[in-house]
Amino acid sequence: MTPSRIPAPRRRSARHAAALLAGSALLAILIAAAPPSTAQPKRRAAAHRSPPNVVLITVDTLRADRLSGYGYRRQTSPAIDRLLAGGVTFTQARTVEPLTNPACSSMLTSLHPHEHGATRNGLRMRPRLASLPKALDRRGYLTAAFVANWTLKDKISGLGEHFDLFEEVFTRKRWLGLFAAEATAEDVNEAAIAWLDGHAGRRRPVFLWVHYVEPHAPYELHEAMAERLGVPTEGDTTKSDRYDTEIAFVDRAVGEVVERVQSDPRLARNTLIVFTSDHGESFGEHGYWGHGRHLHEPGLRIPLAFHWSGRLRAREIAAPATLLDVAPTVLGLLDQPAPPGFRGFDWSEVLAGRAEPDPQRRTWYEAHKGAVLSIQEAGPARKDGLLELAMISGSRKEIVQIDEREHQVFDLSRDPRELRNLNGAGYQPSDPLADWIAHVEQTLEAADDAPAVNVDAEDVEKLRSLGYVD
Protein backbone atom coordinates (compact mmCIF):
# COMPACT_ATOMS: atom_id res chain seq x y z
CA MET A 1 0.00 0.00 0.00
CA THR A 2 1.29 3.42 -0.89
CA PRO A 3 2.07 5.49 2.23
CA SER A 4 -0.29 8.38 2.82
CA ARG A 5 1.19 11.71 1.85
CA ILE A 6 1.82 14.15 4.67
CA PRO A 7 1.86 17.76 3.48
CA ALA A 8 5.09 19.67 4.10
CA PRO A 9 6.09 23.31 3.68
CA ARG A 10 7.39 24.05 0.21
CA ARG A 11 9.74 26.73 -1.06
CA ARG A 12 8.57 27.15 -4.60
CA SER A 13 8.16 30.15 -6.82
CA ALA A 14 4.76 31.08 -8.26
CA ARG A 15 3.72 29.60 -11.58
CA HIS A 16 1.54 31.36 -14.15
CA ALA A 17 -1.47 29.29 -15.11
CA ALA A 18 -1.02 29.94 -18.82
CA ALA A 19 2.55 28.68 -18.73
CA LEU A 20 1.44 25.55 -16.91
CA LEU A 21 -1.23 24.74 -19.48
CA ALA A 22 1.13 25.41 -22.37
CA GLY A 23 3.79 23.25 -20.79
CA SER A 24 1.37 20.36 -20.26
CA ALA A 25 0.18 20.53 -23.86
CA LEU A 26 3.72 20.63 -25.18
CA LEU A 27 4.70 17.64 -23.03
CA ALA A 28 1.93 15.55 -24.56
CA ILE A 29 3.13 16.48 -28.04
CA LEU A 30 6.75 15.64 -27.21
CA ILE A 31 5.94 12.27 -25.68
CA ALA A 32 3.87 11.34 -28.73
CA ALA A 33 6.55 12.47 -31.19
CA ALA A 34 9.67 11.14 -29.48
CA PRO A 35 11.37 7.88 -30.48
CA PRO A 36 10.15 4.87 -28.48
CA SER A 37 11.86 4.30 -25.14
CA THR A 38 14.22 1.38 -24.65
CA ALA A 39 12.39 -1.74 -23.43
CA GLN A 40 12.72 -2.25 -19.69
CA PRO A 41 13.32 -5.55 -17.92
CA LYS A 42 10.48 -6.95 -15.85
CA ARG A 43 10.86 -6.52 -12.10
CA ARG A 44 10.14 -9.13 -9.49
CA ALA A 45 7.64 -8.37 -6.78
CA ALA A 46 9.30 -6.66 -3.84
CA ALA A 47 9.49 -8.07 -0.35
CA HIS A 48 7.67 -6.00 2.26
CA ARG A 49 10.27 -3.62 3.68
CA SER A 50 10.36 -0.16 5.12
CA PRO A 51 10.80 2.34 2.28
CA PRO A 52 14.51 3.08 1.94
CA ASN A 53 15.99 6.56 2.11
CA VAL A 54 17.68 7.84 -1.05
CA VAL A 55 20.73 10.12 -1.06
CA LEU A 56 21.80 11.48 -4.46
CA ILE A 57 25.28 13.07 -4.48
CA THR A 58 26.45 14.98 -7.55
CA VAL A 59 29.80 16.69 -8.05
CA ASP A 60 29.96 19.43 -10.68
CA THR A 61 32.35 19.13 -13.63
CA LEU A 62 33.84 15.81 -12.50
CA ARG A 63 35.60 13.67 -15.09
CA ALA A 64 35.44 9.98 -14.28
CA ASP A 65 39.07 9.45 -15.30
CA ARG A 66 40.29 11.92 -12.65
CA LEU A 67 39.08 9.70 -9.81
CA SER A 68 41.62 7.25 -8.41
CA GLY A 69 38.81 4.70 -8.24
CA TYR A 70 38.57 4.92 -12.04
CA GLY A 71 42.33 4.39 -12.42
CA TYR A 72 43.78 7.90 -12.14
CA ARG A 73 47.47 8.04 -11.17
CA ARG A 74 46.91 10.44 -8.26
CA GLN A 75 44.92 9.45 -5.19
CA THR A 76 42.42 12.24 -5.65
CA SER A 77 39.36 10.53 -4.21
CA PRO A 78 39.85 8.02 -1.36
CA ALA A 79 36.37 8.58 0.11
CA ILE A 80 34.62 8.33 -3.25
CA ASP A 81 36.74 5.28 -4.10
CA ARG A 82 35.45 3.48 -1.00
CA LEU A 83 31.88 4.25 -2.04
CA LEU A 84 32.54 2.97 -5.56
CA ALA A 85 34.22 -0.17 -4.28
CA GLY A 86 31.20 -1.05 -2.17
CA GLY A 87 28.57 -0.53 -4.86
CA VAL A 88 27.72 -1.10 -8.51
CA THR A 89 29.91 1.18 -10.63
CA PHE A 90 29.36 2.00 -14.30
CA THR A 91 32.59 2.36 -16.26
CA GLN A 92 30.87 3.70 -19.40
CA ALA A 93 28.57 6.38 -17.97
CA ARG A 94 27.97 9.69 -19.74
CA THR A 95 25.99 12.85 -19.31
CA VAL A 96 23.40 13.66 -21.98
CA GLU A 97 24.56 17.28 -22.20
CA PRO A 98 27.81 18.72 -20.80
CA LEU A 99 26.15 21.71 -19.13
CA THR A 100 24.92 21.90 -15.54
CA ASN A 101 21.28 23.00 -15.75
CA PRO A 102 20.36 20.80 -18.74
CA ALA A 103 22.20 17.79 -17.30
CA CYS A 104 20.70 18.00 -13.80
CA SER A 105 17.23 18.59 -15.24
CA SER A 106 17.63 15.48 -17.38
CA MET A 107 18.89 13.49 -14.42
CA LEU A 108 15.77 14.29 -12.39
CA THR A 109 13.14 14.16 -15.16
CA SER A 110 14.65 11.39 -17.35
CA LEU A 111 13.95 13.57 -20.38
CA HIS A 112 16.39 14.75 -23.01
CA PRO A 113 17.26 18.46 -22.79
CA HIS A 114 15.26 19.35 -25.89
CA GLU A 115 12.23 17.73 -24.24
CA HIS A 116 12.35 19.37 -20.81
CA GLY A 117 13.30 22.72 -22.37
CA ALA A 118 16.22 23.73 -20.11
CA THR A 119 18.75 23.32 -22.91
CA ARG A 120 20.94 26.18 -21.72
CA ASN A 121 21.87 27.73 -18.40
CA GLY A 122 19.32 30.46 -17.74
CA LEU A 123 16.48 28.65 -19.51
CA ARG A 124 13.84 27.21 -17.22
CA MET A 125 12.42 23.74 -17.50
CA ARG A 126 8.82 23.48 -18.61
CA PRO A 127 6.58 23.37 -15.54
CA ARG A 128 4.66 20.37 -14.21
CA LEU A 129 6.98 17.71 -15.56
CA ALA A 130 7.19 14.31 -13.93
CA SER A 131 10.42 13.73 -12.01
CA LEU A 132 12.16 11.45 -9.54
CA PRO A 133 11.53 13.66 -6.49
CA LYS A 134 7.88 14.13 -7.45
CA ALA A 135 7.42 10.37 -7.87
CA LEU A 136 8.94 9.79 -4.43
CA ASP A 137 6.91 12.62 -2.92
CA ARG A 138 3.70 10.90 -4.04
CA ARG A 139 4.86 7.79 -2.19
CA GLY A 140 5.30 9.60 1.09
CA TYR A 141 8.91 10.76 0.86
CA LEU A 142 10.14 14.08 2.18
CA THR A 143 12.33 15.60 -0.54
CA ALA A 144 15.10 18.17 -0.22
CA ALA A 145 17.88 19.57 -2.40
CA PHE A 146 20.99 21.55 -1.42
CA VAL A 147 22.72 23.06 -4.45
CA ALA A 148 25.83 25.22 -4.74
CA ASN A 149 25.95 26.15 -8.44
CA TRP A 150 24.28 29.46 -9.37
CA THR A 151 22.93 27.98 -12.61
CA LEU A 152 20.65 25.70 -10.56
CA LYS A 153 18.82 28.56 -8.81
CA ASP A 154 15.11 27.88 -8.94
CA LYS A 155 14.41 31.31 -10.40
CA ILE A 156 16.45 30.54 -13.50
CA SER A 157 16.21 26.74 -13.66
CA GLY A 158 12.71 25.81 -12.47
CA LEU A 159 14.05 22.96 -10.33
CA GLY A 160 12.48 24.11 -7.08
CA GLU A 161 9.03 22.96 -8.19
CA HIS A 162 10.19 19.36 -7.74
CA PHE A 163 11.20 19.46 -4.05
CA ASP A 164 9.59 20.09 -0.69
CA LEU A 165 12.71 22.06 0.20
CA PHE A 166 15.03 23.52 -2.43
CA GLU A 167 17.93 25.19 -0.64
CA GLU A 168 20.28 27.45 -2.62
CA VAL A 169 23.47 27.44 -0.56
CA PHE A 170 25.23 30.65 -1.62
CA THR A 171 26.66 31.68 1.71
CA ARG A 172 30.09 32.89 0.66
CA LYS A 173 32.27 33.60 -2.35
CA ARG A 174 34.59 30.95 -3.64
CA TRP A 175 37.99 31.61 -5.22
CA LEU A 176 39.24 34.18 -2.69
CA GLY A 177 36.02 36.16 -2.91
CA LEU A 178 36.66 37.31 -6.46
CA PHE A 179 34.03 35.35 -8.34
CA ALA A 180 30.54 33.94 -8.13
CA ALA A 181 28.78 33.90 -4.77
CA GLU A 182 28.35 30.22 -4.11
CA ALA A 183 29.19 27.78 -1.36
CA THR A 184 32.14 25.59 -0.64
CA ALA A 185 31.57 21.88 -0.15
CA GLU A 186 31.86 22.49 3.60
CA ASP A 187 28.97 24.98 3.49
CA VAL A 188 26.79 22.56 1.56
CA ASN A 189 27.52 19.78 4.05
CA GLU A 190 26.68 21.98 7.01
CA ALA A 191 23.22 22.64 5.58
CA ALA A 192 22.54 19.19 4.14
CA ILE A 193 23.71 17.16 7.14
CA ALA A 194 21.75 19.39 9.52
CA TRP A 195 18.62 18.69 7.47
CA LEU A 196 19.37 14.96 7.40
CA ASP A 197 19.90 14.90 11.16
CA GLY A 198 16.54 16.58 11.64
CA HIS A 199 14.55 14.21 9.45
CA ALA A 200 16.28 10.81 9.24
CA GLY A 201 14.49 7.94 10.92
CA ARG A 202 11.18 9.71 11.38
CA ARG A 203 7.81 8.75 9.93
CA ARG A 204 8.69 9.63 6.35
CA PRO A 205 11.60 8.27 4.31
CA VAL A 206 13.78 11.00 2.80
CA PHE A 207 15.15 11.81 -0.62
CA LEU A 208 18.16 14.12 -0.35
CA TRP A 209 20.02 15.62 -3.31
CA VAL A 210 23.37 17.28 -2.60
CA HIS A 211 25.16 19.11 -5.44
CA TYR A 212 28.69 20.47 -4.94
CA VAL A 213 30.13 23.12 -7.26
CA GLU A 214 33.77 22.02 -6.96
CA PRO A 215 35.72 21.35 -9.16
CA HIS A 216 34.07 23.83 -11.55
CA ALA A 217 36.42 26.44 -13.03
CA PRO A 218 38.13 28.68 -12.11
CA TYR A 219 39.92 25.99 -10.13
CA GLU A 220 41.16 26.86 -6.67
CA LEU A 221 44.46 25.48 -5.40
CA HIS A 222 43.81 23.70 -2.09
CA GLU A 223 47.25 23.64 -0.53
CA ALA A 224 46.45 20.98 2.07
CA MET A 225 45.34 18.66 -0.72
CA ALA A 226 48.18 19.69 -3.02
CA GLU A 227 50.82 18.40 -0.63
CA ARG A 228 49.18 14.99 -0.43
CA LEU A 229 48.82 14.78 -4.21
CA GLY A 230 52.34 15.98 -5.00
CA VAL A 231 51.13 19.21 -6.59
CA PRO A 232 53.56 22.16 -6.19
CA THR A 233 52.20 25.02 -4.10
CA GLU A 234 54.76 27.63 -5.13
CA GLY A 235 55.11 29.22 -8.54
CA ASP A 236 52.67 28.66 -11.36
CA THR A 237 50.45 25.63 -11.10
CA THR A 238 48.60 24.20 -14.05
CA LYS A 239 44.82 24.19 -14.39
CA SER A 240 44.98 20.43 -14.37
CA ASP A 241 46.87 20.36 -11.07
CA ARG A 242 44.46 22.79 -9.41
CA TYR A 243 41.54 20.75 -10.72
CA ASP A 244 42.95 17.68 -8.98
CA THR A 245 43.18 19.51 -5.64
CA GLU A 246 39.55 20.61 -6.05
CA ILE A 247 38.53 16.97 -6.47
CA ALA A 248 40.45 16.01 -3.34
CA PHE A 249 38.71 18.84 -1.47
CA VAL A 250 35.20 17.83 -2.50
CA ASP A 251 36.05 14.16 -1.93
CA ARG A 252 36.41 14.91 1.76
CA ALA A 253 32.93 16.45 1.80
CA VAL A 254 31.41 13.47 -0.01
CA GLY A 255 33.05 11.22 2.56
CA GLU A 256 31.44 13.16 5.40
CA VAL A 257 27.95 12.65 3.98
CA VAL A 258 28.56 8.96 3.34
CA GLU A 259 29.99 8.52 6.84
CA ARG A 260 26.97 10.29 8.30
CA VAL A 261 24.69 7.79 6.55
CA GLN A 262 26.75 4.68 7.28
CA SER A 263 27.33 5.49 10.97
CA ASP A 264 23.65 6.00 11.80
CA PRO A 265 21.75 2.77 12.56
CA ARG A 266 18.57 4.40 11.25
CA LEU A 267 20.19 4.93 7.86
CA ALA A 268 23.06 2.50 7.40
CA ARG A 269 21.24 -0.54 5.99
CA ASN A 270 18.24 1.19 4.52
CA THR A 271 19.69 3.98 2.40
CA LEU A 272 20.41 3.89 -1.30
CA ILE A 273 23.29 6.22 -2.19
CA VAL A 274 23.70 7.32 -5.81
CA PHE A 275 26.89 9.11 -6.83
CA THR A 276 27.48 10.85 -10.14
CA SER A 277 28.38 14.13 -11.89
CA ASP A 278 26.57 16.51 -14.22
CA HIS A 279 29.35 16.46 -16.86
CA GLY A 280 33.08 16.23 -17.39
CA GLU A 281 35.70 18.80 -18.43
CA SER A 282 38.09 19.27 -21.34
CA PHE A 283 41.74 20.21 -20.75
CA GLY A 284 42.81 21.01 -24.29
CA GLU A 285 41.64 17.81 -25.95
CA HIS A 286 40.55 18.59 -29.51
CA GLY A 287 41.74 22.16 -28.93
CA TYR A 288 39.00 22.88 -26.38
CA TRP A 289 39.05 23.95 -22.72
CA GLY A 290 36.01 23.76 -20.46
CA HIS A 291 32.66 22.16 -21.16
CA GLY A 292 29.36 22.66 -22.93
CA ARG A 293 30.07 23.26 -26.59
CA HIS A 294 31.35 19.88 -27.78
CA LEU A 295 30.45 16.22 -27.40
CA HIS A 296 33.85 14.57 -27.20
CA GLU A 297 34.46 12.09 -24.40
CA PRO A 298 36.24 14.40 -21.88
CA GLY A 299 33.05 16.42 -21.50
CA LEU A 300 30.67 13.46 -21.53
CA ARG A 301 32.27 10.78 -19.37
CA ILE A 302 31.19 10.84 -15.74
CA PRO A 303 31.26 8.53 -12.72
CA LEU A 304 28.07 6.71 -11.80
CA ALA A 305 27.55 4.33 -8.88
CA PHE A 306 24.69 2.85 -6.85
CA HIS A 307 25.52 1.81 -3.29
CA TRP A 308 23.03 -0.01 -1.06
CA SER A 309 24.55 -1.97 1.82
CA GLY A 310 23.24 -5.50 2.03
CA ARG A 311 21.14 -5.13 -1.12
CA LEU A 312 23.52 -4.58 -4.06
CA ARG A 313 26.62 -6.68 -4.67
CA ALA A 314 29.73 -4.65 -5.47
CA ARG A 315 30.79 -4.94 -9.11
CA GLU A 316 31.46 -3.00 -12.30
CA ILE A 317 29.22 -2.71 -15.35
CA ALA A 318 30.86 -1.83 -18.66
CA ALA A 319 27.65 -1.23 -20.65
CA PRO A 320 26.69 2.36 -21.60
CA ALA A 321 24.58 4.32 -19.10
CA THR A 322 23.49 7.97 -19.05
CA LEU A 323 22.10 10.46 -16.58
CA LEU A 324 18.65 9.70 -17.99
CA ASP A 325 18.90 6.31 -16.28
CA VAL A 326 19.28 7.60 -12.72
CA ALA A 327 15.60 8.31 -12.04
CA PRO A 328 14.06 5.12 -13.47
CA THR A 329 16.78 2.98 -11.87
CA VAL A 330 16.21 4.47 -8.42
CA LEU A 331 12.47 3.88 -8.77
CA GLY A 332 13.12 0.36 -10.04
CA LEU A 333 15.32 -0.46 -7.05
CA LEU A 334 12.50 0.77 -4.81
CA ASP A 335 10.09 -1.40 -6.84
CA GLN A 336 8.15 1.66 -7.92
CA PRO A 337 6.95 2.27 -11.49
CA ALA A 338 8.54 5.04 -13.50
CA PRO A 339 6.30 7.71 -15.06
CA PRO A 340 5.41 6.76 -18.65
CA GLY A 341 7.31 9.68 -20.17
CA PHE A 342 10.72 8.73 -18.73
CA ARG A 343 13.30 8.10 -21.46
CA GLY A 344 16.05 6.45 -19.43
CA PHE A 345 16.69 2.76 -18.88
CA ASP A 346 15.86 1.03 -15.60
CA TRP A 347 19.00 -0.87 -14.58
CA SER A 348 17.53 -2.28 -11.38
CA GLU A 349 17.28 -5.87 -12.62
CA VAL A 350 20.86 -5.71 -13.88
CA LEU A 351 22.08 -4.20 -10.62
CA ALA A 352 20.32 -6.97 -8.71
CA GLY A 353 22.02 -9.60 -10.89
CA ARG A 354 18.80 -10.83 -12.50
CA ALA A 355 19.51 -9.54 -16.02
CA GLU A 356 22.51 -8.94 -18.26
CA PRO A 357 23.54 -5.49 -19.53
CA ASP A 358 23.34 -4.62 -23.21
CA PRO A 359 26.75 -3.37 -24.43
CA GLN A 360 25.23 -2.38 -27.81
CA ARG A 361 22.68 0.03 -26.39
CA ARG A 362 22.13 3.19 -28.47
CA THR A 363 22.40 6.51 -26.60
CA TRP A 364 21.96 10.18 -27.61
CA TYR A 365 23.70 13.45 -26.71
CA GLU A 366 23.23 17.21 -27.19
CA ALA A 367 25.38 20.35 -26.94
CA HIS A 368 23.97 23.86 -26.79
CA LYS A 369 25.37 27.34 -26.28
CA GLY A 370 26.19 28.28 -22.71
CA ALA A 371 23.84 30.80 -21.10
CA VAL A 372 20.93 33.02 -22.01
CA LEU A 373 21.79 36.31 -20.35
CA SER A 374 18.90 38.59 -21.26
CA ILE A 375 15.24 38.60 -22.19
CA GLN A 376 16.25 39.81 -25.63
CA GLU A 377 17.94 36.46 -26.28
CA ALA A 378 14.96 34.46 -25.15
CA GLY A 379 13.01 34.31 -28.44
CA PRO A 380 14.65 31.53 -30.44
CA ALA A 381 17.15 30.72 -27.67
CA ARG A 382 16.58 26.99 -27.80
CA LYS A 383 16.65 26.28 -31.52
CA ASP A 384 19.37 28.85 -32.28
CA GLY A 385 21.46 27.54 -29.39
CA LEU A 386 21.85 24.01 -30.79
CA LEU A 387 25.52 23.27 -31.57
CA GLU A 388 26.07 19.52 -31.83
CA LEU A 389 24.24 16.21 -31.65
CA ALA A 390 25.73 12.77 -31.21
CA MET A 391 24.82 9.10 -31.11
CA ILE A 392 26.71 6.13 -29.69
CA SER A 393 25.77 2.64 -30.79
CA GLY A 394 28.06 -0.08 -29.48
CA SER A 395 31.55 1.30 -30.01
CA ARG A 396 30.57 3.54 -32.94
CA LYS A 397 30.18 7.22 -32.14
CA GLU A 398 28.87 9.88 -34.52
CA ILE A 399 29.05 13.62 -33.86
CA VAL A 400 27.37 16.22 -36.06
CA GLN A 401 28.13 19.94 -35.82
CA ILE A 402 24.87 21.56 -36.85
CA ASP A 403 25.90 24.94 -38.32
CA GLU A 404 29.14 23.74 -39.94
CA ARG A 405 27.46 20.54 -41.19
CA GLU A 406 30.49 18.54 -40.14
CA HIS A 407 30.24 14.83 -39.41
CA GLN A 408 32.71 12.83 -37.34
CA VAL A 409 32.76 9.08 -36.77
CA PHE A 410 34.91 7.30 -34.17
CA ASP A 411 35.45 3.72 -33.07
CA LEU A 412 35.68 4.14 -29.29
CA SER A 413 36.92 0.59 -28.73
CA ARG A 414 40.03 1.22 -30.83
CA ASP A 415 40.26 5.00 -30.50
CA PRO A 416 38.94 6.06 -27.07
CA ARG A 417 40.62 9.49 -27.38
CA GLU A 418 38.73 10.18 -30.65
CA LEU A 419 41.84 11.04 -32.65
CA ARG A 420 40.92 9.33 -35.96
CA ASN A 421 37.82 10.50 -37.78
CA LEU A 422 36.60 7.52 -39.81
CA ASN A 423 34.19 9.58 -41.89
CA GLY A 424 35.53 10.32 -45.34
CA ALA A 425 32.21 10.95 -47.06
CA GLY A 426 31.51 14.50 -45.95
CA TYR A 427 28.24 15.31 -44.20
CA GLN A 428 26.41 12.00 -44.21
CA PRO A 429 24.90 11.07 -40.83
CA SER A 430 23.51 7.59 -40.44
CA ASP A 431 19.76 7.23 -40.82
CA PRO A 432 19.10 6.98 -37.05
CA LEU A 433 21.17 10.09 -36.36
CA ALA A 434 19.55 11.99 -39.23
CA ASP A 435 16.12 11.17 -37.81
CA TRP A 436 17.31 12.28 -34.36
CA ILE A 437 18.56 15.62 -35.75
CA ALA A 438 15.19 16.30 -37.39
CA HIS A 439 13.30 15.38 -34.23
CA VAL A 440 15.47 17.56 -31.96
CA GLU A 441 15.29 20.59 -34.24
CA GLN A 442 11.50 20.36 -34.56
CA THR A 443 11.07 19.96 -30.81
CA LEU A 444 13.35 22.89 -30.02
CA GLU A 445 11.42 25.14 -32.34
CA ALA A 446 8.19 24.23 -30.55
CA ALA A 447 9.88 24.54 -27.14
CA ASP A 448 10.78 28.19 -27.72
CA ASP A 449 7.21 28.92 -26.64
CA ALA A 450 8.01 27.40 -23.23
CA PRO A 451 9.16 29.47 -20.20
CA ALA A 452 12.28 31.24 -21.37
CA VAL A 453 14.44 33.37 -19.13
CA ASN A 454 14.10 35.05 -15.76
CA VAL A 455 17.58 36.45 -15.11
CA ASP A 456 18.42 39.75 -13.44
CA ALA A 457 21.67 41.72 -13.34
CA GLU A 458 23.04 39.61 -10.49
CA ASP A 459 22.30 36.37 -12.37
CA VAL A 460 24.07 37.70 -15.46
CA GLU A 461 27.14 38.55 -13.38
CA LYS A 462 27.27 35.09 -11.84
CA LEU A 463 26.73 33.26 -15.13
CA ARG A 464 29.48 35.29 -16.77
CA SER A 465 31.86 34.61 -13.90
CA LEU A 466 31.30 30.88 -14.39
CA GLY A 467 32.40 31.21 -18.02
CA TYR A 468 29.02 30.91 -19.71
CA VAL A 469 29.53 33.67 -22.27
CA ASP A 470 29.29 33.09 -26.03
PDB file of C-alpha atoms in Angstrom, residues 60-61 98-101 121-122 148-153 156 170 174-175 178-183 211-219 246 278-279 281 288-292 370-371 373 458-470:
ATOM      1  CA  ASP A  60      29.955  19.431 -10.681  1.00  0.00           C
ATOM      2  CA  THR A  61      32.351  19.129 -13.627  1.00  0.00           C
ATOM      3  CA  PRO A  98      27.805  18.716 -20.801  1.00  0.00           C
ATOM      4  CA  LEU A  99      26.152  21.715 -19.126  1.00  0.00           C
ATOM      5  CA  THR A 100      24.916  21.903 -15.536  1.00  0.00           C
ATOM      6  CA  ASN A 101      21.284  22.996 -15.752  1.00  0.00           C
ATOM      7  CA  ASN A 121      21.868  27.728 -18.405  1.00  0.00           C
ATOM      8  CA  GLY A 122      19.325  30.457 -17.738  1.00  0.00           C
ATOM      9  CA  ALA A 148      25.833  25.215  -4.740  1.00  0.00           C
ATOM     10  CA  ASN A 149      25.949  26.153  -8.436  1.00  0.00           C
ATOM     11  CA  TRP A 150      24.282  29.457  -9.370  1.00  0.00           C
ATOM     12  CA  THR A 151      22.933  27.981 -12.608  1.00  0.00           C
ATOM     13  CA  LEU A 152      20.653  25.701 -10.555  1.00  0.00           C
ATOM     14  CA  LYS A 153      18.823  28.563  -8.810  1.00  0.00           C
ATOM     15  CA  ILE A 156      16.453  30.543 -13.500  1.00  0.00           C
ATOM     16  CA  PHE A 170      25.226  30.655  -1.622  1.00  0.00           C
ATOM     17  CA  ARG A 174      34.595  30.955  -3.643  1.00  0.00           C
ATOM     18  CA  TRP A 175      37.990  31.610  -5.218  1.00  0.00           C
ATOM     19  CA  LEU A 178      36.657  37.308  -6.455  1.00  0.00           C
ATOM     20  CA  PHE A 179      34.030  35.347  -8.337  1.00  0.00           C
ATOM     21  CA  ALA A 180      30.539  33.940  -8.127  1.00  0.00           C
ATOM     22  CA  ALA A 181      28.782  33.900  -4.771  1.00  0.00           C
ATOM     23  CA  GLU A 182      28.346  30.218  -4.112  1.00  0.00           C
ATOM     24  CA  ALA A 183      29.192  27.778  -1.359  1.00  0.00           C
ATOM     25  CA  HIS A 211      25.157  19.107  -5.437  1.00  0.00           C
ATOM     26  CA  TYR A 212      28.693  20.467  -4.943  1.00  0.00           C
ATOM     27  CA  VAL A 213      30.127  23.121  -7.264  1.00  0.00           C
ATOM     28  CA  GLU A 214      33.767  22.016  -6.963  1.00  0.00           C
ATOM     29  CA  PRO A 215      35.723  21.347  -9.160  1.00  0.00           C
ATOM     30  CA  HIS A 216      34.069  23.834 -11.553  1.00  0.00           C
ATOM     31  CA  ALA A 217      36.418  26.445 -13.032  1.00  0.00           C
ATOM     32  CA  PRO A 218      38.127  28.677 -12.114  1.00  0.00           C
ATOM     33  CA  TYR A 219      39.915  25.992 -10.126  1.00  0.00           C
ATOM     34  CA  GLU A 246      39.555  20.609  -6.052  1.00  0.00           C
ATOM     35  CA  ASP A 278      26.574  16.509 -14.219  1.00  0.00           C
ATOM     36  CA  HIS A 279      29.349  16.463 -16.856  1.00  0.00           C
ATOM     37  CA  GLU A 281      35.697  18.801 -18.431  1.00  0.00           C
ATOM     38  CA  TYR A 288      38.996  22.878 -26.383  1.00  0.00           C
ATOM     39  CA  TRP A 289      39.049  23.946 -22.720  1.00  0.00           C
ATOM     40  CA  GLY A 290      36.012  23.757 -20.461  1.00  0.00           C
ATOM     41  CA  HIS A 291      32.657  22.157 -21.160  1.00  0.00           C
ATOM     42  CA  GLY A 292      29.364  22.665 -22.930  1.00  0.00           C
ATOM     43  CA  GLY A 370      26.193  28.285 -22.714  1.00  0.00           C
ATOM     44  CA  ALA A 371      23.844  30.796 -21.105  1.00  0.00           C
ATOM     45  CA  LEU A 373      21.789  36.308 -20.350  1.00  0.00           C
ATOM     46  CA  GLU A 458      23.038  39.610 -10.491  1.00  0.00           C
ATOM     47  CA  ASP A 459      22.299  36.373 -12.366  1.00  0.00           C
ATOM     48  CA  VAL A 460      24.066  37.696 -15.461  1.00  0.00           C
ATOM     49  CA  GLU A 461      27.138  38.552 -13.381  1.00  0.00           C
ATOM     50  CA  LYS A 462      27.267  35.089 -11.836  1.00  0.00           C
ATOM     51  CA  LEU A 463      26.731  33.260 -15.128  1.00  0.00           C
ATOM     52  CA  ARG A 464      29.480  35.291 -16.770  1.00  0.00           C
ATOM     53  CA  SER A 465      31.861  34.611 -13.899  1.00  0.00           C
ATOM     54  CA  LEU A 466      31.298  30.877 -14.391  1.00  0.00           C
ATOM     55  CA  GLY A 467      32.404  31.206 -18.016  1.00  0.00           C
ATOM     56  CA  TYR A 468      29.023  30.910 -19.714  1.00  0.00           C
ATOM     57  CA  VAL A 469      29.527  33.666 -22.270  1.00  0.00           C
ATOM     58  CA  ASP A 470      29.292  33.089 -26.026  1.00  0.00           C
TER      59      ASP A 470
END
